[in-house]
mmCIF file of C-alpha atoms and ligand atoms in Angstrom:
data_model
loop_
_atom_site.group_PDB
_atom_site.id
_atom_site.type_symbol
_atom_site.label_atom_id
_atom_site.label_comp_id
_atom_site.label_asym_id
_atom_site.label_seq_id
_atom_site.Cartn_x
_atom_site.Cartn_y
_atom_site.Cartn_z
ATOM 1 C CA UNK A 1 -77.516 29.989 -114.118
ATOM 2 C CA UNK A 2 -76.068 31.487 -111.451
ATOM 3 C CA UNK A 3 -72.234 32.655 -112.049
ATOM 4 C CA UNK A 4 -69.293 32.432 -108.985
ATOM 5 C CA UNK A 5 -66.113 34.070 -109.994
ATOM 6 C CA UNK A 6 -63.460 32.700 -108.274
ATOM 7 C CA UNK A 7 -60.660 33.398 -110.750
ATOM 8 C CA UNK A 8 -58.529 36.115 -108.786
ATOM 9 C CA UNK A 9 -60.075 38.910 -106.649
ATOM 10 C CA UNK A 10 -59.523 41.287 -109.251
ATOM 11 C CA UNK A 11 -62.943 40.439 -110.852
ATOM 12 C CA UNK A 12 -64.474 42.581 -108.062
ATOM 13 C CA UNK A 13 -67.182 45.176 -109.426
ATOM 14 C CA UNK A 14 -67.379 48.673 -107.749
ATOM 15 C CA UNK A 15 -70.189 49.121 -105.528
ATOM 16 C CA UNK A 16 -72.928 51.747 -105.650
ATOM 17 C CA UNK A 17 -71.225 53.401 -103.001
ATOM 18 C CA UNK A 18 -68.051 53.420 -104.135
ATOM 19 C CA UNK A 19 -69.057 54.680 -107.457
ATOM 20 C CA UNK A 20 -70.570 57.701 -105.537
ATOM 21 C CA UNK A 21 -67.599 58.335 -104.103
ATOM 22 C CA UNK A 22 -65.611 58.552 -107.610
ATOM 23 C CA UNK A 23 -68.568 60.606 -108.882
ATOM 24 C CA UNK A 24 -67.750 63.045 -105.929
ATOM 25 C CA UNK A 25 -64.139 63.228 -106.283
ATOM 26 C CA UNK A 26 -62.143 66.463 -106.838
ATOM 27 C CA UNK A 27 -59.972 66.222 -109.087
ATOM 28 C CA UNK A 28 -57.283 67.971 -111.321
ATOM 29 C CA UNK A 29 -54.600 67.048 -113.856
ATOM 30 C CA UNK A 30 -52.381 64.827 -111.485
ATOM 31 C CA UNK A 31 -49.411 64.743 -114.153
ATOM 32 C CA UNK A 32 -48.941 68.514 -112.285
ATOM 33 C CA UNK A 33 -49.458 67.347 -109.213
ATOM 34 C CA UNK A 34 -52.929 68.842 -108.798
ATOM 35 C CA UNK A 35 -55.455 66.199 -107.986
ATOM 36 C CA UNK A 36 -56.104 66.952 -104.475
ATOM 37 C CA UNK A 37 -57.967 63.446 -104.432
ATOM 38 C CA UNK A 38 -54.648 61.506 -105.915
ATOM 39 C CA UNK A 39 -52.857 63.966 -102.776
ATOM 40 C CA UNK A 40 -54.730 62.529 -100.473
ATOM 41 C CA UNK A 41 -54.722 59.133 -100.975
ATOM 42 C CA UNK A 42 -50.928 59.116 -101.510
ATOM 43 C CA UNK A 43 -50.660 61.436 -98.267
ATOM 44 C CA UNK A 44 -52.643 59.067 -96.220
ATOM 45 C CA UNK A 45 -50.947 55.776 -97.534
ATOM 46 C CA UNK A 46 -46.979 56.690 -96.883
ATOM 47 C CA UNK A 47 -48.481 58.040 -93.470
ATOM 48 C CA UNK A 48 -49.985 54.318 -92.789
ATOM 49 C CA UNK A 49 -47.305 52.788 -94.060
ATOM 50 C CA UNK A 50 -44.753 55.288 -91.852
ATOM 51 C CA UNK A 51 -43.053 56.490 -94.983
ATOM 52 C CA UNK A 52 -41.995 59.477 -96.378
ATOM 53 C CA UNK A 53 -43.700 59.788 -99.873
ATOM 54 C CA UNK A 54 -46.003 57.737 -102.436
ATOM 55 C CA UNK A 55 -46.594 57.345 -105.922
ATOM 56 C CA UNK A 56 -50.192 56.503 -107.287
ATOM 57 C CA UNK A 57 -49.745 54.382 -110.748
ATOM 58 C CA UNK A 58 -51.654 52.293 -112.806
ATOM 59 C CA UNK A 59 -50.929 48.644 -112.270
ATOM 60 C CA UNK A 60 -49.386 46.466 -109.597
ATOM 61 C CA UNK A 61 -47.369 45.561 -112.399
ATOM 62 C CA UNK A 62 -45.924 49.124 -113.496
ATOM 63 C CA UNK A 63 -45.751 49.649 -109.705
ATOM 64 C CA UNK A 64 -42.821 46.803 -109.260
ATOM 65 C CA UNK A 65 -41.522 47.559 -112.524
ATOM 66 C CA UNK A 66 -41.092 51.170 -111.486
ATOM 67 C CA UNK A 67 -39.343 49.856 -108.222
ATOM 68 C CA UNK A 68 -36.811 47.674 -110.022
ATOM 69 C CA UNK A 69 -35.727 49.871 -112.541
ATOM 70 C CA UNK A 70 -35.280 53.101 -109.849
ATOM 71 C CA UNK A 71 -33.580 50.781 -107.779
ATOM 72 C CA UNK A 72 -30.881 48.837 -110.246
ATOM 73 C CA UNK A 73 -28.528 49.766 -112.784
ATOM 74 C CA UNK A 74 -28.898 47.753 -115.943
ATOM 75 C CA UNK A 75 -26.477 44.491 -115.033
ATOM 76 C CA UNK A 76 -27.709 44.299 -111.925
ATOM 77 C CA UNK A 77 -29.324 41.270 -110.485
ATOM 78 C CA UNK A 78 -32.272 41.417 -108.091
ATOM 79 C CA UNK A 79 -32.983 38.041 -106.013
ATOM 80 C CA UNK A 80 -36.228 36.681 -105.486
ATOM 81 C CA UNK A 81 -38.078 33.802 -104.884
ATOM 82 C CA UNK A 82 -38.730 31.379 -107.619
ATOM 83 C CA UNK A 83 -42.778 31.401 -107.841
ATOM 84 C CA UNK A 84 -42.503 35.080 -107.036
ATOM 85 C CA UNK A 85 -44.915 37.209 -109.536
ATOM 86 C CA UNK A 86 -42.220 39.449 -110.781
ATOM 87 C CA UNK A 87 -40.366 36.416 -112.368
ATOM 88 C CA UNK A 88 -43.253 34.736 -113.967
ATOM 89 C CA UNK A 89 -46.219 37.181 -114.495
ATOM 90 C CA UNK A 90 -44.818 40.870 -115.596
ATOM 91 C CA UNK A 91 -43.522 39.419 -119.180
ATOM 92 C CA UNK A 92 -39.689 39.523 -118.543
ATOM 93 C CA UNK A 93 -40.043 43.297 -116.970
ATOM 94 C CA UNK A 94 -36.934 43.540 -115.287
ATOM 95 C CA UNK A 95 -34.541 42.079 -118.118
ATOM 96 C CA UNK A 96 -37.192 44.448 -120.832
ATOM 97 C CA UNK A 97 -36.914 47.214 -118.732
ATOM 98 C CA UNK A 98 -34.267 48.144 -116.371
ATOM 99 C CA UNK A 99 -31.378 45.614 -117.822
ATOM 100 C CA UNK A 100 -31.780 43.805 -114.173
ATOM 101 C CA UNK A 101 -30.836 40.296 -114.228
ATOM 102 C CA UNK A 102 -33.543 38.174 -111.785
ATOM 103 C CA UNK A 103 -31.941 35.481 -109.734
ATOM 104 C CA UNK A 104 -34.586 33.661 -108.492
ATOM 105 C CA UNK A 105 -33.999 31.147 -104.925
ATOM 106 C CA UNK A 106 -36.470 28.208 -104.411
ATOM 107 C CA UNK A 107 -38.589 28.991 -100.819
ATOM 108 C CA UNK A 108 -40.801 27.096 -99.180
ATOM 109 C CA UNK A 109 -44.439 28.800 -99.146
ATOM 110 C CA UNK A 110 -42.674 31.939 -100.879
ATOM 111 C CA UNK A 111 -40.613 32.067 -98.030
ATOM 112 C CA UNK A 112 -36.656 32.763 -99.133
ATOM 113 C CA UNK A 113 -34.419 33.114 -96.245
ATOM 114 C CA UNK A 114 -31.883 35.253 -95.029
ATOM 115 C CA UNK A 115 -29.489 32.081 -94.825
ATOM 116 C CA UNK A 116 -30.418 31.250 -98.556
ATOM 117 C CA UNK A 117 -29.850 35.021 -99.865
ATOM 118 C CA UNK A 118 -26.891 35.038 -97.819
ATOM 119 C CA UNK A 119 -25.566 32.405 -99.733
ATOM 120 C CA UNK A 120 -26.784 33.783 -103.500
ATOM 121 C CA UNK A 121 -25.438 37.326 -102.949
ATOM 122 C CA UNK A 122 -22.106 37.858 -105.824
ATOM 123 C CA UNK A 123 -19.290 38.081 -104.596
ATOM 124 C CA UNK A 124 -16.675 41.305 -105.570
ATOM 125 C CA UNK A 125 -15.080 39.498 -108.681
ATOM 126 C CA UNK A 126 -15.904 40.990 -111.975
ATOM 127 C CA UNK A 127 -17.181 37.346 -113.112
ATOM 128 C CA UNK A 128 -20.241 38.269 -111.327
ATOM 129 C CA UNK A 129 -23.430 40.553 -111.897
ATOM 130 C CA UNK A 130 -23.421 43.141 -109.326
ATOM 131 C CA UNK A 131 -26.312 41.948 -106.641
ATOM 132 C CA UNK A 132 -28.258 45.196 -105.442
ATOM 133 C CA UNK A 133 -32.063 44.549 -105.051
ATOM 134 C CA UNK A 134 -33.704 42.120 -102.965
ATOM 135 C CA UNK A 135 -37.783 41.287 -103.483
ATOM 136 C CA UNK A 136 -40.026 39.879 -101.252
ATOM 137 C CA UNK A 137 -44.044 39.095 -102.171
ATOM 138 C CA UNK A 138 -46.441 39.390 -98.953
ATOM 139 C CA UNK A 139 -48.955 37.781 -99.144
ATOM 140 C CA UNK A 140 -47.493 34.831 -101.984
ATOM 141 C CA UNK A 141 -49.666 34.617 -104.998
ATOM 142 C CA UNK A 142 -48.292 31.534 -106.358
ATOM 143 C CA UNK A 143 -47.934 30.172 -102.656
ATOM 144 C CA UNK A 144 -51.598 30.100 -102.048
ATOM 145 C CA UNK A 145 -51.853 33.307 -100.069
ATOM 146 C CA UNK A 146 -49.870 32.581 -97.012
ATOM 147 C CA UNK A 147 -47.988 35.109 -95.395
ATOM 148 C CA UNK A 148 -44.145 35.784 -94.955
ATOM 149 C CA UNK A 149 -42.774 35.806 -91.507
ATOM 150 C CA UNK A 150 -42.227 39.337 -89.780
ATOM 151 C CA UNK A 151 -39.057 38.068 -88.442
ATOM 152 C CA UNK A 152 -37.731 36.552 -90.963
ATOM 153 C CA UNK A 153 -37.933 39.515 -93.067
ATOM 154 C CA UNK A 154 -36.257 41.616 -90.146
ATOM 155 C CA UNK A 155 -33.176 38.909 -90.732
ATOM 156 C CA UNK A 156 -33.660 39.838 -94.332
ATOM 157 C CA UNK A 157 -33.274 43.409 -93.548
ATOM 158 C CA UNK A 158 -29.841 42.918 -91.195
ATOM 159 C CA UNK A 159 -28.416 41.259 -94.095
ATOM 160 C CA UNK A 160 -29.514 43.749 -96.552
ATOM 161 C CA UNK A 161 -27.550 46.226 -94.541
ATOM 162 C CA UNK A 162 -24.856 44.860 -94.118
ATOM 163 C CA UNK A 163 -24.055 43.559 -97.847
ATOM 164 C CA UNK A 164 -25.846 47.401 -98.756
ATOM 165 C CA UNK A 165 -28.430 45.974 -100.680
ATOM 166 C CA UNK A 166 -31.969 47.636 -100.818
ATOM 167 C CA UNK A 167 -35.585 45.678 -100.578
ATOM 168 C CA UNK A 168 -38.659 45.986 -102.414
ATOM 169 C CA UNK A 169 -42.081 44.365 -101.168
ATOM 170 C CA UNK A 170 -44.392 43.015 -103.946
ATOM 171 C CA UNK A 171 -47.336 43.901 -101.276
ATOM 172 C CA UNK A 172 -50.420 43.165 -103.815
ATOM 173 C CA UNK A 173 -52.181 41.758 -101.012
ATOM 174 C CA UNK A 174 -50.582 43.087 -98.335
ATOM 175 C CA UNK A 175 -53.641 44.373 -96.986
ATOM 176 C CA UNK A 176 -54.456 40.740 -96.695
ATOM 177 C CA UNK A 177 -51.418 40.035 -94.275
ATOM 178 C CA UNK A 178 -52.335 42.976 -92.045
ATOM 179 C CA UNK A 179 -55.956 41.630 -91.358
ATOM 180 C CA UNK A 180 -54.653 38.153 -90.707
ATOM 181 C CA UNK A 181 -52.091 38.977 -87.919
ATOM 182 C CA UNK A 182 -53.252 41.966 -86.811
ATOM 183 C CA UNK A 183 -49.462 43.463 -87.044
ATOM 184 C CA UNK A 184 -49.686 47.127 -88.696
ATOM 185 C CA UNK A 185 -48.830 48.294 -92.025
ATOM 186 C CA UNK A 186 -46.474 49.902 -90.684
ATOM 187 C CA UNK A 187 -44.765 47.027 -89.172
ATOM 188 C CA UNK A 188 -44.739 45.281 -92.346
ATOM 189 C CA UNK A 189 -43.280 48.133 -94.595
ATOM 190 C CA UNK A 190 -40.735 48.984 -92.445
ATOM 191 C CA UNK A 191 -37.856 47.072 -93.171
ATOM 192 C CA UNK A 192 -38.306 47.969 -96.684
ATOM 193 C CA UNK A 193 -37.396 50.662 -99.013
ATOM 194 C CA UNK A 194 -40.294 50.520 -101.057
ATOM 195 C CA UNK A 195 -43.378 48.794 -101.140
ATOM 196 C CA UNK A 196 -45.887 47.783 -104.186
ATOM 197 C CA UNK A 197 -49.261 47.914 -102.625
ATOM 198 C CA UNK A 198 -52.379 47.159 -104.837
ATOM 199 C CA UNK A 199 -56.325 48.804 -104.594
ATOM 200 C CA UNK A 200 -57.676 46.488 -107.632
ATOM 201 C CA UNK A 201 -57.421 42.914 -105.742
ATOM 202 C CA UNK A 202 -59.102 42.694 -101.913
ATOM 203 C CA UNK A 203 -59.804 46.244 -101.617
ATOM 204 C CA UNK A 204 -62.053 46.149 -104.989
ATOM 205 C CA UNK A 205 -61.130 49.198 -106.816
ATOM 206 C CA UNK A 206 -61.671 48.911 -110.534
ATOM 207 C CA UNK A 207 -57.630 49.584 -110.863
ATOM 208 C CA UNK A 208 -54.500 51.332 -109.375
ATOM 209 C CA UNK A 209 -51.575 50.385 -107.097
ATOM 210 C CA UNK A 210 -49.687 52.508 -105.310
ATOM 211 C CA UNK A 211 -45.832 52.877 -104.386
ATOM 212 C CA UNK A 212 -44.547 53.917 -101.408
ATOM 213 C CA UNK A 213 -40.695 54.635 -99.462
ATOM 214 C CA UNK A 214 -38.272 57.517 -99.500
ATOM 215 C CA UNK A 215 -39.018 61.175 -100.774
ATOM 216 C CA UNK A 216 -35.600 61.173 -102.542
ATOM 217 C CA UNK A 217 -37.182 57.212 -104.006
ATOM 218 C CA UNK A 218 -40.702 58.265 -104.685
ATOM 219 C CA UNK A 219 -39.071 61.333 -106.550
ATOM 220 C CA UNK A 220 -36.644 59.028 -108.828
ATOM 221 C CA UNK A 221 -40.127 56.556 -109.406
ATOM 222 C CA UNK A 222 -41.891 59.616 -110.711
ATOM 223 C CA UNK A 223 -39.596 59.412 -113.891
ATOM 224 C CA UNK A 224 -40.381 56.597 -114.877
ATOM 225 C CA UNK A 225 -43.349 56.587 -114.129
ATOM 226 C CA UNK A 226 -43.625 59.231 -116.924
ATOM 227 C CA UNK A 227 -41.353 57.212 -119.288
ATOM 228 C CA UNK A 228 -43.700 54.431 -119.090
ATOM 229 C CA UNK A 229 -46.919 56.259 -119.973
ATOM 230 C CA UNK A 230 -48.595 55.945 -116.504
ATOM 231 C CA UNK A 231 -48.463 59.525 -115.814
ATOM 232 C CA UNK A 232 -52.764 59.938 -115.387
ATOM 233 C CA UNK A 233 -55.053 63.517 -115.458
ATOM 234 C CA UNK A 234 -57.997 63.821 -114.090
ATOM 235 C CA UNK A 235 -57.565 60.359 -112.251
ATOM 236 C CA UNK A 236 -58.718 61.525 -108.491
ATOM 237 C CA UNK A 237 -61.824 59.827 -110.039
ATOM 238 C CA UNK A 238 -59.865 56.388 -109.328
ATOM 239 C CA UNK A 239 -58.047 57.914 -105.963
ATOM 240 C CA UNK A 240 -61.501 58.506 -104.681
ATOM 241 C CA UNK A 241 -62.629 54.615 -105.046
ATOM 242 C CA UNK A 242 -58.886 53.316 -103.145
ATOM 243 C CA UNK A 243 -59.815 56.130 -100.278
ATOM 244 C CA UNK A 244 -63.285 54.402 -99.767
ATOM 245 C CA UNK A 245 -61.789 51.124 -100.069
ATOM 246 C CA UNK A 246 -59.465 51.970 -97.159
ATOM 247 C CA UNK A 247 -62.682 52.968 -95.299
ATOM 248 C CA UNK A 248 -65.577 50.444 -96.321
ATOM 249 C CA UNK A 249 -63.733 47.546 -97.969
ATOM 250 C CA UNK A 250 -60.534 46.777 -95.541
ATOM 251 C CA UNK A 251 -61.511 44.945 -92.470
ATOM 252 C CA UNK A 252 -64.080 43.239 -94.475
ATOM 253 C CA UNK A 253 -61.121 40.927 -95.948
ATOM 254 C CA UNK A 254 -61.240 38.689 -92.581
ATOM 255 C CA UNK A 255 -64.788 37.366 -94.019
ATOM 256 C CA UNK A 256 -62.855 36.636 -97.255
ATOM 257 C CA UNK A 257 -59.860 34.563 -95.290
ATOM 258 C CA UNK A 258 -62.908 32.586 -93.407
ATOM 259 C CA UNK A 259 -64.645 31.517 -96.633
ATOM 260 C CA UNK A 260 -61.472 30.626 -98.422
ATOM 261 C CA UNK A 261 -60.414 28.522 -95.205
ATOM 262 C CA UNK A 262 -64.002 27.150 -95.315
ATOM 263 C CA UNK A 263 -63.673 26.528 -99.212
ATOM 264 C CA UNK A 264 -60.164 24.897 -98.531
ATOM 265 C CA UNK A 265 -61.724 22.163 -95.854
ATOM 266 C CA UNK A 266 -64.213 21.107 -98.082
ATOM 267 C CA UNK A 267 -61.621 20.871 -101.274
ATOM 268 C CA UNK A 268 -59.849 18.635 -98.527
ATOM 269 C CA UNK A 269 -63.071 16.492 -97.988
ATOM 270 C CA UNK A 270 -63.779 15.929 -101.260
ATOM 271 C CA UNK A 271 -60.088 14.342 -101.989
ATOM 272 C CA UNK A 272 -57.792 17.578 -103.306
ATOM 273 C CA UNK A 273 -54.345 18.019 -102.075
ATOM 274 C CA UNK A 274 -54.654 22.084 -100.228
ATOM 275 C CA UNK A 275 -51.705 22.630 -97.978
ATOM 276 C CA UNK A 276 -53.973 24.047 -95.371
ATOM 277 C CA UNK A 277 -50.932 25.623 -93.343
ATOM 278 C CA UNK A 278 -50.292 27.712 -96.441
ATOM 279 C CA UNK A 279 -53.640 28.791 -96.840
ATOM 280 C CA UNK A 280 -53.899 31.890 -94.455
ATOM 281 C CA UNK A 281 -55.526 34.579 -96.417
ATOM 282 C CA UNK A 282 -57.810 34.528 -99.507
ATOM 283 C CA UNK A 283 -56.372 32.370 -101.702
ATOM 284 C CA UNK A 284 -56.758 28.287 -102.040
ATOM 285 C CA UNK A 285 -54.791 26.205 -104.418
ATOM 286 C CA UNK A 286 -55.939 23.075 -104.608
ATOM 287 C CA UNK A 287 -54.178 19.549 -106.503
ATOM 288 C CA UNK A 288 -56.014 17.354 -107.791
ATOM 289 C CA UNK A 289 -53.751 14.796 -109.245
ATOM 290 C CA UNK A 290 -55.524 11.870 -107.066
ATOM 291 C CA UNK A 291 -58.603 12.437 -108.871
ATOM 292 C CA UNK A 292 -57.476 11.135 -112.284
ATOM 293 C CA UNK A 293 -58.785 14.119 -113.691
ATOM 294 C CA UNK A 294 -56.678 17.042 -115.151
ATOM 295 C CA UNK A 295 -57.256 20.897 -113.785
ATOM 296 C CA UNK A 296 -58.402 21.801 -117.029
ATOM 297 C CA UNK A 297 -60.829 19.027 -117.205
ATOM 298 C CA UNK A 298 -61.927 19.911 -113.468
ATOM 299 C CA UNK A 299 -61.869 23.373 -114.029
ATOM 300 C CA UNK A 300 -64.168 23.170 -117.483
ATOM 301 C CA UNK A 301 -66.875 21.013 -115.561
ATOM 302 C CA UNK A 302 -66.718 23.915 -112.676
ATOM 303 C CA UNK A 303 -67.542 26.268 -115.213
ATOM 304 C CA UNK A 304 -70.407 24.225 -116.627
ATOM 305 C CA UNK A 305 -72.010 24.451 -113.639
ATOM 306 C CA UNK A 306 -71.155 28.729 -113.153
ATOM 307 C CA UNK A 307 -68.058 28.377 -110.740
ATOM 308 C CA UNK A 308 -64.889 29.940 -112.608
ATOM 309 C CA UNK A 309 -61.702 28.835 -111.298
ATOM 310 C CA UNK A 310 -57.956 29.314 -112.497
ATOM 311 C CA UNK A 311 -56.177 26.759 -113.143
ATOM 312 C CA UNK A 312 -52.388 27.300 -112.195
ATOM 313 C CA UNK A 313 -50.598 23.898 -113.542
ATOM 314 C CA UNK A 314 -51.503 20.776 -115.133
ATOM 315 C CA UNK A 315 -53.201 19.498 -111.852
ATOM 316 C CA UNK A 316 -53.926 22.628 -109.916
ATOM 317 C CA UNK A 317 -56.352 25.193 -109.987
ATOM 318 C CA UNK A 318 -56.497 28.390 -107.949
ATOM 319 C CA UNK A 319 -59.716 29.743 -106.145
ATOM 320 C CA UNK A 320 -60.041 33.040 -104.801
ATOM 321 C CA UNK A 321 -62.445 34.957 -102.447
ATOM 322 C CA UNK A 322 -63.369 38.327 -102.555
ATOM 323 C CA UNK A 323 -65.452 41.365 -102.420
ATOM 324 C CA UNK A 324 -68.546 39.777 -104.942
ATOM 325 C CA UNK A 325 -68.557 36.299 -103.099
ATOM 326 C CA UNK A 326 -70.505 35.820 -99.876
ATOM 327 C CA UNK A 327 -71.357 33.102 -97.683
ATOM 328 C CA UNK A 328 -74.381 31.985 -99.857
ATOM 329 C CA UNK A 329 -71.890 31.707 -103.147
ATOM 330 C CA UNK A 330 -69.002 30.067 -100.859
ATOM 331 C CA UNK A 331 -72.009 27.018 -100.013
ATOM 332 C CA UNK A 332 -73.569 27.592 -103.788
ATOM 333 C CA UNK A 333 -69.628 26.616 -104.962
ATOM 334 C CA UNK A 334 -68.881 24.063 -102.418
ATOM 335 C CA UNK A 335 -72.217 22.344 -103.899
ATOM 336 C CA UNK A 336 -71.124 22.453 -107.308
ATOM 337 C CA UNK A 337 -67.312 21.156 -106.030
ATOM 338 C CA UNK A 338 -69.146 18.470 -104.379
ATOM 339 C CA UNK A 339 -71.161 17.106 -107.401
ATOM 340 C CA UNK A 340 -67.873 17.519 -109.903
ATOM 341 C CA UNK A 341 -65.641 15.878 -107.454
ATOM 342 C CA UNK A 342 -67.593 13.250 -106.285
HETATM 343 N N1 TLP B 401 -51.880 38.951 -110.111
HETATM 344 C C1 TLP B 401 -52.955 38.457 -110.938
HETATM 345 C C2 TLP B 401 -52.341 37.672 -112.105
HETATM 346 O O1 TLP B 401 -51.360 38.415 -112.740
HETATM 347 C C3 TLP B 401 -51.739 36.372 -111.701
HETATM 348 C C4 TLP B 401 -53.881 37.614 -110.111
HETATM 349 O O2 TLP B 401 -54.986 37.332 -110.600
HETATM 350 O O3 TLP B 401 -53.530 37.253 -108.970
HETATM 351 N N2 TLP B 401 -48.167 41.179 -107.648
HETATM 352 C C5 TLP B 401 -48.944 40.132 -107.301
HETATM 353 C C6 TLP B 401 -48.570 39.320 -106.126
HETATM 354 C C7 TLP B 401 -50.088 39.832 -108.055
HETATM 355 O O4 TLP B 401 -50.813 38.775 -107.719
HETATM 356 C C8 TLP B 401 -50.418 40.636 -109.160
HETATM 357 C C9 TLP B 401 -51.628 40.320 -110.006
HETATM 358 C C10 TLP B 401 -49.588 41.713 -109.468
HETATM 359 C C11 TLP B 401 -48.461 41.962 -108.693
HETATM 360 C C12 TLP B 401 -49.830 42.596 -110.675
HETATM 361 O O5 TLP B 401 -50.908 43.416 -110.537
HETATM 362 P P1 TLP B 401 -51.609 44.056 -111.839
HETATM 363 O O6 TLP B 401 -52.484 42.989 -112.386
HETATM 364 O O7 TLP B 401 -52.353 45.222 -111.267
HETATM 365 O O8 TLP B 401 -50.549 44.478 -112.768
#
């Protein structure tokens, strides 16, 4: 039977190509600072991103955990957006970690704004936890992929000055928000200090994130990235396969955004609940609640029939595009969709 992974896009395989390219790779023991490969790629991603330094790491997970704890003093609090991943997916991090104390603000499509963080920020009263860190997530995992505004995060940024806080971009699919509006990377990490930005998801790599900002930041990260064991050799084997990603695998993500939109019509047709206005990128999350049927039960007759899904609450279930899924899987899916939901 055939199989269509549409779990996360994290289930992506590396290509032939790309594997050539890790095969290639010059390397050397990067805990020294000698992989020219790891050089590179961290070279060439603070110069896209128009920042001074960058720090290759494991996860996209160890990446924001890095960023929190460099930024914060234990007793801190860091606010963020309710659905955001580093309050429900990274096991308590910030609190296991750094001390920090997450205050999370309800947003609409992931969106928090500056008016709402105005209001959340402590005041000077020793009652209060001492509010340094703000965290934005671009695009919003939980939010169905949809993008947060430029300009609203420039509002973000005036505020952030002016109470001298810092900001810190969960950018796991940033990529994703570049090829959507066409605005820069650049653009989009500049108002920020640092910025989490992931190879595994869209781009395909088989892992690595990256984290980018200020020498005098990048420098403090590198600590901790040691304390927490991500300090890697010979790992210009991995650099090599986010360099070709950046080459073969970037602008490809617009054919992703068109099948999920595609995917997200026909979820429509067949009776789910998909905010459509949310759904800008590669992600669709889809309610089903009208159908009488529960995500898990939708989501186990999906998999019957070889589509895996993931499903996010009691009646919906996430669907992601990506590198393995092309336009014969997106109609070989919206088949299967169509028999289960009919
Ligand atoms: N997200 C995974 C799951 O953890 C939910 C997925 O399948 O989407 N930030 C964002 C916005 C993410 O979506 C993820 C992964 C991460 C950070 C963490 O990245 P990793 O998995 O590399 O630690």
């Amino acid at each position: 039977m055939r199989k269509i992974d549409l779990r996360s896009d994290t289930v992506t395989k590396p290509t032939p190509a790309m594997r050539q390219a890790m095969a290639e790779a010059p390397v050397g023991d990067d805990v020294f600072g000698e992989d020219p490969t790891v050089n590179e790629l961290q070279e060439r991603i603070a110069t896209l991103c128009g920042k001074e330094a960058a720090l290759f790491v494991p996860s996209g997970t160890m990446s924001n955990q890095i960023a929190i704890n460099a930024h914060t003093q234990p007793g801190d609090e860091v606010i963020c957006e309710y659905g955001c991943h580093i309050f429900n997916y990274e096991g308590g991090g910030a609190a296991l970690l750094s001390g920090a104390q997450l205050h999370p603000l309800p947003g609409a499509r992931g969106v928090i704004t500056a008016e709402q963080i105005k209001a959340a920020i402590r005041p000077a009263d020793h009652h209060y936890a001492h509010t340094r860190l703000i965290e934005l997530e671009n695009t919003h995992n939980r939010a169905g992929g949809a993008i947060f505004p430029l300009d609203e995060i420039r509002r973000i940024r005036a505020l952030a000055d002016e109470f001298n806080l810092v900001m810190h971009l969960d950018g796991a699919r940033l990529w994703n928000a570049h090829i959507a509006t066409h605005i820069s990377m650049q653009e989009w990490a500049a108002p920020f200090d640092s910025i989490s930005l992931c190879f595994s998801k869209g781009l395909g790599t088989p892992l690595g994130s990256i984290l980018v900002g200020s020498s005098e930041f990048i420098d403090r990260a590198h600590r901790y990235r040691k304390v927490y064991g991500g300090g890697m050799r010979q790992v210009g084997v991995i650099a090599a396969a986010a360099l070709y990603a950046l080459d073969f695998h970037l602008e490809r993500l617009a054919d992703d955004h068109r099948r999920a939109h595609q995917l997200a019509l026909k979820l429509v047709d067949c009776g789910a609940h998909v905010d459509l206005d949310a759904t800008q990128t590669n992600i669709v999350i889809a309610d089903f609640l009208k159908s009488g049927k529960s995500a898990a039960e939708i989501n186990d007759e999906l998999k019957t029939q070889g589509v895996l899904a993931l499903p996010v609450s009691a009646s919906r279930i996430r669907f992601v595009t990506h590198l393995n899924v092309d336009d014969e899987s997106i109609a070989h899916a919206i088949r299967v969709l169509e028999d289960v939901l009919r």
